[in-house]
Amino acid sequence: MTERLAADAAGIAHAAELLRAGELVAFATETVYGLGADATNASAVAAIYEAKGRPRFNPLISHFPDADAAFRHAAADARAREAAQAFWPGPLTLVLPRRDESDIAALATAGLSSVAVRVPGHGIARALLAATGRPVAAPSANRSGRLSPTRPAHVIAGLEGRIAAILESGACEVGLESAIVDLTGATPVLLRPGGISRETLEAVLGPVSIASEMGAAVKAPGMLASHYAPVLPMRLGATAPEDGEAWLGFGIEPPTLPPVSRNLSPAGDLVEAAARLFDSLHELDAAAELAGLQRIAVARVPERGLGAAINDRLARAAAPRS
Ligand code: TXA
Ligand code: MG
């Protein structure tokens, strides 16, 4: 059963408590309803993907009550501060370098060194975020492949019984997801058009290029910034490690293991495996290089449930690159 919470003080306090306990709570923003989870809790973030039935681990947007809170996790330069001043709270998401001290789970950023942050222009949402006191990861609150929800009924139709609660606060004003601007490079890049037009952004940020106009080459696997890949090559669907390989297991281990090995979930639990995926890859990659190993062998992960998203991400990480 999904709890229906009224957007009053008691409802907001209860929703914040659920989020802090690792549960999923849908809430309205000015753009669309978001499916929120504590972004610092890898299992809670994995539960988002499971509830949505999302076949891929895209990096998620972390939501904050104000710019100061956001910039404790994302490093803001002068441009970022100007954009925040001009457009926050509002339908703008900034992609910025992630701060070393940020405790946002690697699954929420898909293992990237950047992080997407946003301060929504919706009073109830900001009250919830302030009460939660942690970054809240939130994609749109719909099943994968369905339309983004702008009313509580849309959320309930897709996610009833799959999430702990919905904080009900009417229809969303904008109805279109936030504009996403990448400020990690020299020139701002519009990664996703959205609630603020390019012209309006350019009035504050100067020239903004558009990701889709940057040429087909950028779309090649491994080149997109959002495809984290280990330094070492990978061998997927392995039954046992060979000489010179580190091992990333799932479920029961083969009889002999190399000195550098991890297991995504000894119990064969796909939610646990998802929660550990990016941390395990980062750790293995670093340790394997140090140990002079040449490759990472990865056990077969079943395609059911979150296994599809895990396998999608492993395939991208293993794709040939220059
Ligand atoms: O309006 C919105 O932005 C809504 C509401 C709920 O806030 N949220 C939303 O989240 O649309 P989502 O998960 O559907 O959009 C996340 C997108 C990813 O698909 C990716 O394109 C981009 O944000 N993104 C997130 N982190 C990124 C990063 N570090 N680098 C590049 N792109 C990133
Ligand atoms: Mg969406």
XYZ file of C-alpha atoms and ligand atoms in Angstrom, residues 29 31-34 54 58-61 63 93 95 112 114-116 118 138-140 177-178 180 191-192, ligand 1:
59
model
C 8.057 19.845 -8.012
C 8.130 20.572 -13.326
C 6.829 17.017 -12.714
C 6.294 14.673 -9.766
C 9.617 13.224 -8.648
C 14.145 1.337 -15.497
C 21.211 6.985 -15.830
C 22.739 9.458 -13.424
C 20.010 11.073 -11.325
C 19.408 14.673 -10.260
C 17.497 17.962 -5.117
C 19.547 21.562 -13.249
C 25.887 19.527 -13.816
C 30.710 9.926 -12.568
C 30.189 15.177 -11.817
C 26.828 15.594 -10.109
C 23.506 17.090 -11.268
C 18.698 21.373 -8.619
C 14.493 12.071 -7.870
C 13.743 11.072 -11.459
C 10.190 11.546 -12.706
C 11.315 18.511 -16.892
C 14.031 20.964 -15.901
C 19.963 20.583 -17.740
C 22.189 18.580 -22.174
C 18.396 18.580 -22.052
O 12.382 18.337 -13.715
C 13.200 17.473 -13.420
O 14.418 17.606 -13.599
C 12.689 16.187 -12.757
C 12.115 16.572 -11.403
C 11.618 15.405 -10.613
O 13.071 17.306 -10.660
N 13.709 15.198 -12.627
C 14.223 14.534 -13.722
O 15.176 13.574 -13.397
O 13.872 14.750 -14.846
P 15.685 12.483 -14.452
O 16.323 11.395 -13.621
O 14.614 12.051 -15.375
O 16.791 13.212 -15.264
C 18.141 12.937 -15.018
C 18.955 13.273 -16.219
C 19.746 12.072 -16.737
O 19.035 11.330 -17.676
C 20.931 12.734 -17.359
O 20.612 13.093 -18.678
C 21.121 14.000 -16.552
O 19.963 14.188 -15.807
N 22.245 13.908 -15.618
C 22.210 13.648 -14.290
N 23.442 13.647 -13.762
C 24.280 13.932 -14.764
C 25.699 14.060 -14.863
N 26.494 13.934 -13.808
N 26.205 14.338 -16.077
C 25.418 14.468 -17.157
N 24.068 14.369 -17.131
C 23.518 14.089 -15.960
